[in-house]
N, CA, C and O atoms as a Tinker XYZ file with bonds, in Angstrom:
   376  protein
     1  N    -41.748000   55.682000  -42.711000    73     2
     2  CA   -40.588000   56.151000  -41.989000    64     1     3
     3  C    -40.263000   57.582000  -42.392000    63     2     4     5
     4  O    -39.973000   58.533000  -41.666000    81     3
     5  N    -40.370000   57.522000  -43.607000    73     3     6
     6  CA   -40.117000   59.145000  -44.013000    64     5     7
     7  C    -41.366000   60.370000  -43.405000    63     6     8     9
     8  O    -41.080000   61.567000  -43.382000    81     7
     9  N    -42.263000   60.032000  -43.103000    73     7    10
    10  CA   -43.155000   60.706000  -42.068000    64     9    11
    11  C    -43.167000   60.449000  -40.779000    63    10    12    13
    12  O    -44.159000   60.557000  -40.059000    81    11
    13  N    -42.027000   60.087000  -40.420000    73    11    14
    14  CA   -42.038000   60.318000  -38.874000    64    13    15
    15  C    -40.316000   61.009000  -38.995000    63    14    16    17
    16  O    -39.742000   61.341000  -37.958000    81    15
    17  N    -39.943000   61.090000  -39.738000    73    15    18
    18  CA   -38.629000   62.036000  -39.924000    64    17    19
    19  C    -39.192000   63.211000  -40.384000    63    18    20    21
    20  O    -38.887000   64.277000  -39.849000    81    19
    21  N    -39.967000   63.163000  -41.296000    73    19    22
    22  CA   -40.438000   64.768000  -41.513000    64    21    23
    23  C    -41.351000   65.120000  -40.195000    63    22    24    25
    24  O    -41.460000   66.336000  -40.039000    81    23
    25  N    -41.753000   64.651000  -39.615000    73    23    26
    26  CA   -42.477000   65.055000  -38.405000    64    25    27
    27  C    -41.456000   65.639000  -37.229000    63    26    28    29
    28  O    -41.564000   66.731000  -36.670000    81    27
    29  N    -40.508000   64.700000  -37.018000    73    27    30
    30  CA   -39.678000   65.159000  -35.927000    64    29    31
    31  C    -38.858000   66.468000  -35.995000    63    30    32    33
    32  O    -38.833000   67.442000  -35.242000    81    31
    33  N    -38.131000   66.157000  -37.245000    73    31    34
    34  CA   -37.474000   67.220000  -37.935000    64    33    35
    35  C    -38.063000   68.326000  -38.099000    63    34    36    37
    36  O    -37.288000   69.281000  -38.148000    81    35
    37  N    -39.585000   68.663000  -38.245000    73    35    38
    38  CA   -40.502000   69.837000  -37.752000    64    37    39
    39  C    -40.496000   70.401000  -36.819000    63    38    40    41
    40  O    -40.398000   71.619000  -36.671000    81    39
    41  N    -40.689000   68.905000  -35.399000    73    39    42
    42  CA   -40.781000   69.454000  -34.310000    64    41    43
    43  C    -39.543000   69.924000  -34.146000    63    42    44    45
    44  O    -39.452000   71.146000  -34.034000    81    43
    45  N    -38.663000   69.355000  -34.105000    73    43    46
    46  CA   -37.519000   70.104000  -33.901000    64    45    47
    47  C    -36.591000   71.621000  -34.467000    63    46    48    49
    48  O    -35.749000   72.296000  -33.874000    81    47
    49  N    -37.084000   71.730000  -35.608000    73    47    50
    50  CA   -37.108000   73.060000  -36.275000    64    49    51
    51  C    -37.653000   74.230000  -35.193000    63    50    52    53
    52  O    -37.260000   75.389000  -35.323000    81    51
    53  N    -38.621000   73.839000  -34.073000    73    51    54
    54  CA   -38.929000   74.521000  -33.471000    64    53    55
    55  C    -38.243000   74.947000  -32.198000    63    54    56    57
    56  O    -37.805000   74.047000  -31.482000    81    55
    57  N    -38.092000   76.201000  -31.820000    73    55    58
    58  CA   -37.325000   76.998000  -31.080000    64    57    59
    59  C    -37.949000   76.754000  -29.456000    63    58    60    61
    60  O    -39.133000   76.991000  -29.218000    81    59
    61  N    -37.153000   76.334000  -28.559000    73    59    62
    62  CA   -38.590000   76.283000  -26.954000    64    61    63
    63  C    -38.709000   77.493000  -26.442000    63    62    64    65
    64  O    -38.012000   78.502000  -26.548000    81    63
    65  N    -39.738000   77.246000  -25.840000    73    63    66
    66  CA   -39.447000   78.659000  -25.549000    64    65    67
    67  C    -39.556000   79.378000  -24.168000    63    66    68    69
    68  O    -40.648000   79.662000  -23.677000    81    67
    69  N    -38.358000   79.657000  -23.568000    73    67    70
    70  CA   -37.726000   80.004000  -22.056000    64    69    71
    71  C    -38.421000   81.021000  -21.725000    63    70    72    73
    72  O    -37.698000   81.692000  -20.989000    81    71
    73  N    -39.570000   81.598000  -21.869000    73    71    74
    74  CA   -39.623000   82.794000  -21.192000    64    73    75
    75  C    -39.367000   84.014000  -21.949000    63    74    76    77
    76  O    -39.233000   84.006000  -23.172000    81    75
    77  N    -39.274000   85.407000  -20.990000    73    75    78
    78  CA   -39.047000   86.213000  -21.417000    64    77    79
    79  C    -37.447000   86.255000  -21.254000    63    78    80    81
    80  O    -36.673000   85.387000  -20.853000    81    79
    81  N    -37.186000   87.768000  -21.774000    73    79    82
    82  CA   -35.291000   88.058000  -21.836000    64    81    83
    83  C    -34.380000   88.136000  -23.415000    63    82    84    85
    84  O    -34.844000   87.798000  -24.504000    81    83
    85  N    -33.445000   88.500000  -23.243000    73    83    86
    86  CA   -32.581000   88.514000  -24.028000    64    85    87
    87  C    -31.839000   86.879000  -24.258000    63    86    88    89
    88  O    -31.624000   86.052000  -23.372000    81    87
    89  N    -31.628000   86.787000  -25.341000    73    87    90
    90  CA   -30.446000   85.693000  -25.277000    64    89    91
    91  C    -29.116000   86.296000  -25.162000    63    90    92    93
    92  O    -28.642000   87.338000  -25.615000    81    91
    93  N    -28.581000   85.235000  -24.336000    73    91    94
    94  CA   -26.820000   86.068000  -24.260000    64    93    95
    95  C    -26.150000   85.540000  -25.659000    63    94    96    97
    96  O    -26.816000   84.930000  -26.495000    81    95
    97  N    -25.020000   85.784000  -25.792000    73    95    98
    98  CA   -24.587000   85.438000  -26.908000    64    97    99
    99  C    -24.196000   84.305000  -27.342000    63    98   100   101
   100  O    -23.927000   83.425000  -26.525000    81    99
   101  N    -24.099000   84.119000  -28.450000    73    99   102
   102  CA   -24.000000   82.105000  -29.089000    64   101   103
   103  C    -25.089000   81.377000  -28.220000    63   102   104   105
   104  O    -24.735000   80.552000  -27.377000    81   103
   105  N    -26.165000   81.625000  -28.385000    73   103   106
   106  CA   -27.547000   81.191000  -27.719000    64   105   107
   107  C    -27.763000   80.533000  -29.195000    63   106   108   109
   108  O    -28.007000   79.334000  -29.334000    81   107
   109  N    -27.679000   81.202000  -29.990000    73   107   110
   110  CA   -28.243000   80.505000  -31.078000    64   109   111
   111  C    -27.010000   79.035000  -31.469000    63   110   112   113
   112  O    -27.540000   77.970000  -31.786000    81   111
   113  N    -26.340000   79.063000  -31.444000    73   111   114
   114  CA   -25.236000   77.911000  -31.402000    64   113   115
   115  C    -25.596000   76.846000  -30.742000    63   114   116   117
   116  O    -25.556000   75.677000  -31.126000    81   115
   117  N    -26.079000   77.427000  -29.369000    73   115   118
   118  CA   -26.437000   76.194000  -28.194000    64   117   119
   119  C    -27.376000   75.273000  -28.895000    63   118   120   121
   120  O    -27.100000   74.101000  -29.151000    81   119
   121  N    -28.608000   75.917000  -29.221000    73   119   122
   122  CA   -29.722000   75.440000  -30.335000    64   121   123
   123  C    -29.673000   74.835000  -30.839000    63   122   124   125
   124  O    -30.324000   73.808000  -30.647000    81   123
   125  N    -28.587000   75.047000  -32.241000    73   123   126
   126  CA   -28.015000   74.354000  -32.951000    64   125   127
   127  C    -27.763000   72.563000  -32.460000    63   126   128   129
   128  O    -28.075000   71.403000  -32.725000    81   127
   129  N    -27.021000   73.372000  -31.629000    73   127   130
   130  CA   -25.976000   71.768000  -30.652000    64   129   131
   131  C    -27.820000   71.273000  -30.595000    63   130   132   133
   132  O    -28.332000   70.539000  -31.441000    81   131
   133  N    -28.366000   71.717000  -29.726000    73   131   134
   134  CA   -29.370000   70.903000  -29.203000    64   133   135
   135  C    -30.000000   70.380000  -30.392000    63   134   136   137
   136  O    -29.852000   69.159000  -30.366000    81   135
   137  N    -30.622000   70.732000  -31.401000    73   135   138
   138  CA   -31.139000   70.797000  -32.568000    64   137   139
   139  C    -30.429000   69.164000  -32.704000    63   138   140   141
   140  O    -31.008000   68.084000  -32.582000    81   139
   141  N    -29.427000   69.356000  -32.907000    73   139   142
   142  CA   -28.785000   68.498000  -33.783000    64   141   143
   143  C    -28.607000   66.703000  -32.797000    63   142   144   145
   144  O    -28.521000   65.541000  -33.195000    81   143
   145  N    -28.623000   67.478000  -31.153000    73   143   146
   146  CA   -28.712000   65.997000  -30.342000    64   145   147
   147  C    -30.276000   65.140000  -30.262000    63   146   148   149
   148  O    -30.776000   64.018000  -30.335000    81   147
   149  N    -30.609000   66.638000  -30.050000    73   147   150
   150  CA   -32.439000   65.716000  -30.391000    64   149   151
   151  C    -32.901000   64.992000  -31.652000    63   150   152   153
   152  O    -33.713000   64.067000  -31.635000    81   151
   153  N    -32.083000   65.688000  -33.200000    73   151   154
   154  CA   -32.154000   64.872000  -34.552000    64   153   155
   155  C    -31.217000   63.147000  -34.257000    63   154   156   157
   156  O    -31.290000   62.196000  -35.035000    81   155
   157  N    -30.680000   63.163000  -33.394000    73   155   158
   158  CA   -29.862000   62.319000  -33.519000    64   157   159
   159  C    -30.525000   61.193000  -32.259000    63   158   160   161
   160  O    -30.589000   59.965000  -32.315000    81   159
   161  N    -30.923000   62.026000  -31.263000    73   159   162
   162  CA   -31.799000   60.551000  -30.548000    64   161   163
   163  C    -32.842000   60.096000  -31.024000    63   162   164   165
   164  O    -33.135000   58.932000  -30.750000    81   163
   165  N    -33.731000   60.907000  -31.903000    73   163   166
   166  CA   -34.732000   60.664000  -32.687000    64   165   167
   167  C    -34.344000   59.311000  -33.545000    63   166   168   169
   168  O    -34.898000   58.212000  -33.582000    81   167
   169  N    -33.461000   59.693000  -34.054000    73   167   170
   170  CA   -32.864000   58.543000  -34.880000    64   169   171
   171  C    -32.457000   57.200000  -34.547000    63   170   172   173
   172  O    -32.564000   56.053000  -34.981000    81   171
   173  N    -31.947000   57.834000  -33.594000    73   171   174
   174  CA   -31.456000   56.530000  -32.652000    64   173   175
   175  C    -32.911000   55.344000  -32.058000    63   174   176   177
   176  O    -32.877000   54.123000  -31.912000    81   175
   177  N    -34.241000   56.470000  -31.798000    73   175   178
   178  CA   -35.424000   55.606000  -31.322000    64   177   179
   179  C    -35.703000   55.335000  -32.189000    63   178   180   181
   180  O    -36.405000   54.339000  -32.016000    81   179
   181  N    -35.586000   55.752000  -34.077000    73   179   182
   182  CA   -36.565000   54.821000  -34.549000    64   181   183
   183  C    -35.152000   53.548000  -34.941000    63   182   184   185
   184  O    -35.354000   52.429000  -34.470000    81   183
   185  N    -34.657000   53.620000  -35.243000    73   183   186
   186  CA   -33.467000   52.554000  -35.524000    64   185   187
   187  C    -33.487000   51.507000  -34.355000    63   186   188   189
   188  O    -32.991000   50.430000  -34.686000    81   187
   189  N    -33.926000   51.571000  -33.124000    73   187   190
   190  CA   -34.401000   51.336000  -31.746000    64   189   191
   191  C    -35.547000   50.250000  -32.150000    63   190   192   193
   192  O    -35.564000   49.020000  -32.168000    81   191
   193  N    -36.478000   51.241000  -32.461000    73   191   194
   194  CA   -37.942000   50.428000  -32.633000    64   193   195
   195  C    -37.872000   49.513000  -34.135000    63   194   196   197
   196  O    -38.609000   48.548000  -34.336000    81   195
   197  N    -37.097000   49.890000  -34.886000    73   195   198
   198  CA   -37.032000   48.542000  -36.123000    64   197   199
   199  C    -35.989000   47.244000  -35.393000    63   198   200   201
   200  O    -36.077000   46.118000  -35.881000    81   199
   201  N    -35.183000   47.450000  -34.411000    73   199   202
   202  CA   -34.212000   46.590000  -34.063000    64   201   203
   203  C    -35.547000   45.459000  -32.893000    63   202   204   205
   204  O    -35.877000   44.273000  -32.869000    81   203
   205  N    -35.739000   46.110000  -32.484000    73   203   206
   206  CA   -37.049000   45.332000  -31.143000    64   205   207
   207  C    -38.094000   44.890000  -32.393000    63   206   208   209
   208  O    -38.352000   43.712000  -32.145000    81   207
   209  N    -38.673000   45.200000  -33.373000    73   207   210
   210  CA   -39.607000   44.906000  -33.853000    64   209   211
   211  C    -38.835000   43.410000  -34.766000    63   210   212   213
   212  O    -39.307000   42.279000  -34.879000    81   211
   213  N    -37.840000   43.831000  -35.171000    73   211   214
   214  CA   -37.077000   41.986000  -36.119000    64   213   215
   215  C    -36.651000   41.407000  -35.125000    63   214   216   217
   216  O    -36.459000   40.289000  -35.602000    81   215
   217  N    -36.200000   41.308000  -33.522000    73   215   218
   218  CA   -35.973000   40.544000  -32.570000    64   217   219
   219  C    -37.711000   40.386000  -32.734000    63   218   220   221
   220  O    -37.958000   39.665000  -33.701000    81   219
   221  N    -38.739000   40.791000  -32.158000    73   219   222
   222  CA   -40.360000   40.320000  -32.068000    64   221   223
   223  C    -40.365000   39.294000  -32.973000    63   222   224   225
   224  O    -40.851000   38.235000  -32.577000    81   223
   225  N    -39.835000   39.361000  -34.379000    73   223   226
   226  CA   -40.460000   38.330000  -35.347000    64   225   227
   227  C    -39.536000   37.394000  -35.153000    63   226   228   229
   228  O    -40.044000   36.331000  -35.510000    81   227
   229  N    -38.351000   37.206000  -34.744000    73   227   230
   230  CA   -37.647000   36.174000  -34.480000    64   229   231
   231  C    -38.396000   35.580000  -33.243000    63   230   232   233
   232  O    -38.960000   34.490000  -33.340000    81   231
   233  N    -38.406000   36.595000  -31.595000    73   231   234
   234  CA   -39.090000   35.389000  -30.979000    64   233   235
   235  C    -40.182000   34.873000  -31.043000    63   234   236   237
   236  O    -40.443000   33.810000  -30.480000    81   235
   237  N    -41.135000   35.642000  -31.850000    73   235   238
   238  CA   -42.601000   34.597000  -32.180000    64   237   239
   239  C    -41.940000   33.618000  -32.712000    63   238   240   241
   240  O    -42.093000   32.552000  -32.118000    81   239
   241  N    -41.354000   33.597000  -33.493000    73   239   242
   242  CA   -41.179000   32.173000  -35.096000    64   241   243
   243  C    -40.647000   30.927000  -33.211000    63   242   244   245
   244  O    -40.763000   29.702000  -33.249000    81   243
   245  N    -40.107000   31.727000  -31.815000    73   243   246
   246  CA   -39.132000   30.536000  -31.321000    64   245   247
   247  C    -40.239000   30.756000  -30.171000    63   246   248   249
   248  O    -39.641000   30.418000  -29.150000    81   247
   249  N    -41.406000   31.107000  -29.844000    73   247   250
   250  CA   -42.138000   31.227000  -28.889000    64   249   251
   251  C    -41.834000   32.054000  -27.712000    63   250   252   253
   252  O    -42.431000   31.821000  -26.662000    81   251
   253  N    -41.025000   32.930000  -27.778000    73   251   254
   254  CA   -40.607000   33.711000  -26.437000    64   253   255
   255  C    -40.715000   35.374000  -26.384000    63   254   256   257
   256  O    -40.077000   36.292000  -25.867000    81   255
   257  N    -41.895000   35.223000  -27.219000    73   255   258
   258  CA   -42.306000   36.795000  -27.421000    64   257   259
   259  C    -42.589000   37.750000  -25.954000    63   258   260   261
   260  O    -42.416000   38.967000  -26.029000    81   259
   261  N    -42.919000   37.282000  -24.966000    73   259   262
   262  CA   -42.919000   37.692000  -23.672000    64   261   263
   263  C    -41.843000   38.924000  -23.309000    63   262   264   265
   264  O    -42.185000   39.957000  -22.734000    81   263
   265  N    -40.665000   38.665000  -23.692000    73   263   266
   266  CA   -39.830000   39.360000  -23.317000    64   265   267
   267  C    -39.913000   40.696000  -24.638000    63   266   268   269
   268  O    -39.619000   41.890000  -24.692000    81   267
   269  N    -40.203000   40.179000  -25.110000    73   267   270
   270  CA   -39.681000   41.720000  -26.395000    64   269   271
   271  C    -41.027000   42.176000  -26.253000    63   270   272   273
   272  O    -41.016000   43.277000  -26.803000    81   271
   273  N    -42.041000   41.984000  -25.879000    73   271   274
   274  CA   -43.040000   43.211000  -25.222000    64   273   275
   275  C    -42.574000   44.033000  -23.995000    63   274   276   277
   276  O    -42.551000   45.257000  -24.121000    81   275
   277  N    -42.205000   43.482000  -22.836000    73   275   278
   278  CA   -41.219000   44.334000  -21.965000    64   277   279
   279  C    -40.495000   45.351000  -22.463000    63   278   280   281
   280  O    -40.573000   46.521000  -22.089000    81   279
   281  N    -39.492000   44.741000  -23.660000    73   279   282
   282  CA   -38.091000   45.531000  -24.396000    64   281   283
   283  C    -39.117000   46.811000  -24.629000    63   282   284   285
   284  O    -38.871000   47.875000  -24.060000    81   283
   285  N    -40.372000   46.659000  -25.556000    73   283   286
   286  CA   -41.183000   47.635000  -26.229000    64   285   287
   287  C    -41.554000   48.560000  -25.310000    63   286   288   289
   288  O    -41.089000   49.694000  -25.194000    81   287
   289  N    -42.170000   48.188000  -24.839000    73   287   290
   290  CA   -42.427000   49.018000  -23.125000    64   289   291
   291  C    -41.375000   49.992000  -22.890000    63   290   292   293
   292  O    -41.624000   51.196000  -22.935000    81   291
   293  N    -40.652000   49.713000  -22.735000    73   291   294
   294  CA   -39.774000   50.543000  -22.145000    64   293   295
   295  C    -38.781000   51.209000  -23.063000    63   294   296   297
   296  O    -37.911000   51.943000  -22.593000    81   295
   297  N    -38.891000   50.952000  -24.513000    73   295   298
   298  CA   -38.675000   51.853000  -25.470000    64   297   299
   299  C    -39.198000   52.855000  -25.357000    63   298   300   301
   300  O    -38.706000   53.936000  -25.036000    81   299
   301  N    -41.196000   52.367000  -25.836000    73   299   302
   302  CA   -41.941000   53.635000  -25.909000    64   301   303
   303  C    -41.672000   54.482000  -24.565000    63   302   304   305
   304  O    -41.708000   55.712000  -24.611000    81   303
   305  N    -41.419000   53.840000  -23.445000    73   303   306
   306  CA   -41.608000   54.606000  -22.499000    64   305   307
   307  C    -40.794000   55.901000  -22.986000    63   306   308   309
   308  O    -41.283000   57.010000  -23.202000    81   307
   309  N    -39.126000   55.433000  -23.144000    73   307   310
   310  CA   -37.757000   56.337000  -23.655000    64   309   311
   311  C    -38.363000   57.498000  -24.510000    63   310   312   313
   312  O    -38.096000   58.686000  -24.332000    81   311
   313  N    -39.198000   57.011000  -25.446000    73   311   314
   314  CA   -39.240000   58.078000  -26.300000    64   313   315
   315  C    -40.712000   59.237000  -26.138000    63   314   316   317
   316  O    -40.990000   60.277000  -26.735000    81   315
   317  N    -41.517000   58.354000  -24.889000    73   315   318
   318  CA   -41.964000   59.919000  -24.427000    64   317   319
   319  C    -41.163000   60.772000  -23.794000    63   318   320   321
   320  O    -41.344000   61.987000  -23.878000    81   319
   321  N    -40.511000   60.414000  -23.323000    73   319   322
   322  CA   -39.533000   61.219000  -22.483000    64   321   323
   323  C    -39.136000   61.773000  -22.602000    63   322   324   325
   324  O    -39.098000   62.775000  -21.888000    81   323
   325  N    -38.049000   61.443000  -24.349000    73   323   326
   326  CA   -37.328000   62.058000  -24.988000    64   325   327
   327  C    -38.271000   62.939000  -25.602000    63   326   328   329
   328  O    -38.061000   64.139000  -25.427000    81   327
   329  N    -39.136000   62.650000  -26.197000    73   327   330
   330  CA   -40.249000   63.517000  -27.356000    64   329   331
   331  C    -40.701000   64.911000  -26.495000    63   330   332   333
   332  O    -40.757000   66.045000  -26.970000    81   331
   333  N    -40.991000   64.533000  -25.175000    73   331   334
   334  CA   -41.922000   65.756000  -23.978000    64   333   335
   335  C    -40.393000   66.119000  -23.424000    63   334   336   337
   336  O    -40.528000   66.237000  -22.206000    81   335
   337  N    -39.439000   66.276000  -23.664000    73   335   338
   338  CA   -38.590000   66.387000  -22.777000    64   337   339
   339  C    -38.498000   68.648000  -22.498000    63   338   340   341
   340  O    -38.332000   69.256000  -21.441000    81   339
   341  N    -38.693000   69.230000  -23.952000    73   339   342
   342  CA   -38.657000   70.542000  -23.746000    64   341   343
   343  C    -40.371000   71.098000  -22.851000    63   342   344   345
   344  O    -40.503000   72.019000  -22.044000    81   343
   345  N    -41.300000   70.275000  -23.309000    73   343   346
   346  CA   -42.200000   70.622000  -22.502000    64   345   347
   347  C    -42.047000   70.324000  -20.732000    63   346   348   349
   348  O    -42.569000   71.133000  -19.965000    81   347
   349  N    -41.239000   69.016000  -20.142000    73   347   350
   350  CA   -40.900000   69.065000  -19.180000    64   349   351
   351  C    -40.257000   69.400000  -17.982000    63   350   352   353
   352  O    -40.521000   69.241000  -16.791000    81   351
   353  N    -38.732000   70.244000  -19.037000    73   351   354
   354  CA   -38.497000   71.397000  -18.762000    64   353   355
   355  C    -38.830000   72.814000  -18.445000    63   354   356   357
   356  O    -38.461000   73.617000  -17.588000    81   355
   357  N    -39.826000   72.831000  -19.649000    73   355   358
   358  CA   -40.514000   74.545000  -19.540000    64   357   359
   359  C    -41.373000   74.282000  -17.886000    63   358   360   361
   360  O    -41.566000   75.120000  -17.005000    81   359
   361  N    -41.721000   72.957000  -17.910000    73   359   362
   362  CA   -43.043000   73.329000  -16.736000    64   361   363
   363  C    -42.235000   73.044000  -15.706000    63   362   364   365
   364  O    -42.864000   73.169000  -14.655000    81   363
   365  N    -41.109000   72.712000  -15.534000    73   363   366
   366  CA   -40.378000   72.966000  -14.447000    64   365   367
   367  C    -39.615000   74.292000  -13.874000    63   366   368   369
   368  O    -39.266000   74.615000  -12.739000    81   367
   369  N    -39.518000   74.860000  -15.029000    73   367   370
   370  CA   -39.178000   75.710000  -14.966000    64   369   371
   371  C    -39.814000   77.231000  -14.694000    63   370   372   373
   372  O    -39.421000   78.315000  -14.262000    81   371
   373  N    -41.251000   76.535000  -15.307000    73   371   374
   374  CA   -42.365000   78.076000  -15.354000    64   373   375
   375  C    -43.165000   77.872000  -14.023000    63   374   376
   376  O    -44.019000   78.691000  -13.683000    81   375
């Protein structure tokens, strides 16, 4: 777990990057803000993926594992989304 926090927290250290131009002012603030919402959904997916993974071991032990592969699914889906989200931007944008 502590290597996928030092991983994110890397990626996120990193600045995206809009193009050419000036930043207007308190650009770097915005960052910040963002910085700090992306540390925090990060968190939120892995706290996410330990919560779906102890529901998994509960419904194997009761046979109804069916459904918490779905749940998983559509976690991972969340967190490409979230993870590619500045690259999905830039290419919308470029």
């Amino acid at each position: 777990m502590h290597d996928l926090l030092h991983t994110a927290t890397s990626f996120l250290a990193e600045v995206p990057d809009f193009g050419g131009g000036e930043a207007p002012p308190g650009a770097e603030r915005l960052l910040k803000v963002g910085r700090w919402v992306m540390w925090g959904v990060t968190f939120l997916c892995v706290v996410g993926f330990l919560f779906i993974g102890a529901k998994m071991v509960n419904a194997h032990r009761h046979g109804e594992l069916e459904d918490q592969g779905k749940k998983l699914g559509i976690a991972l889906f969340g967190v490409f989304i979230i993870g590619s989200a500045t690259g999905i931007v830039g290419a919308l944008l470029g």
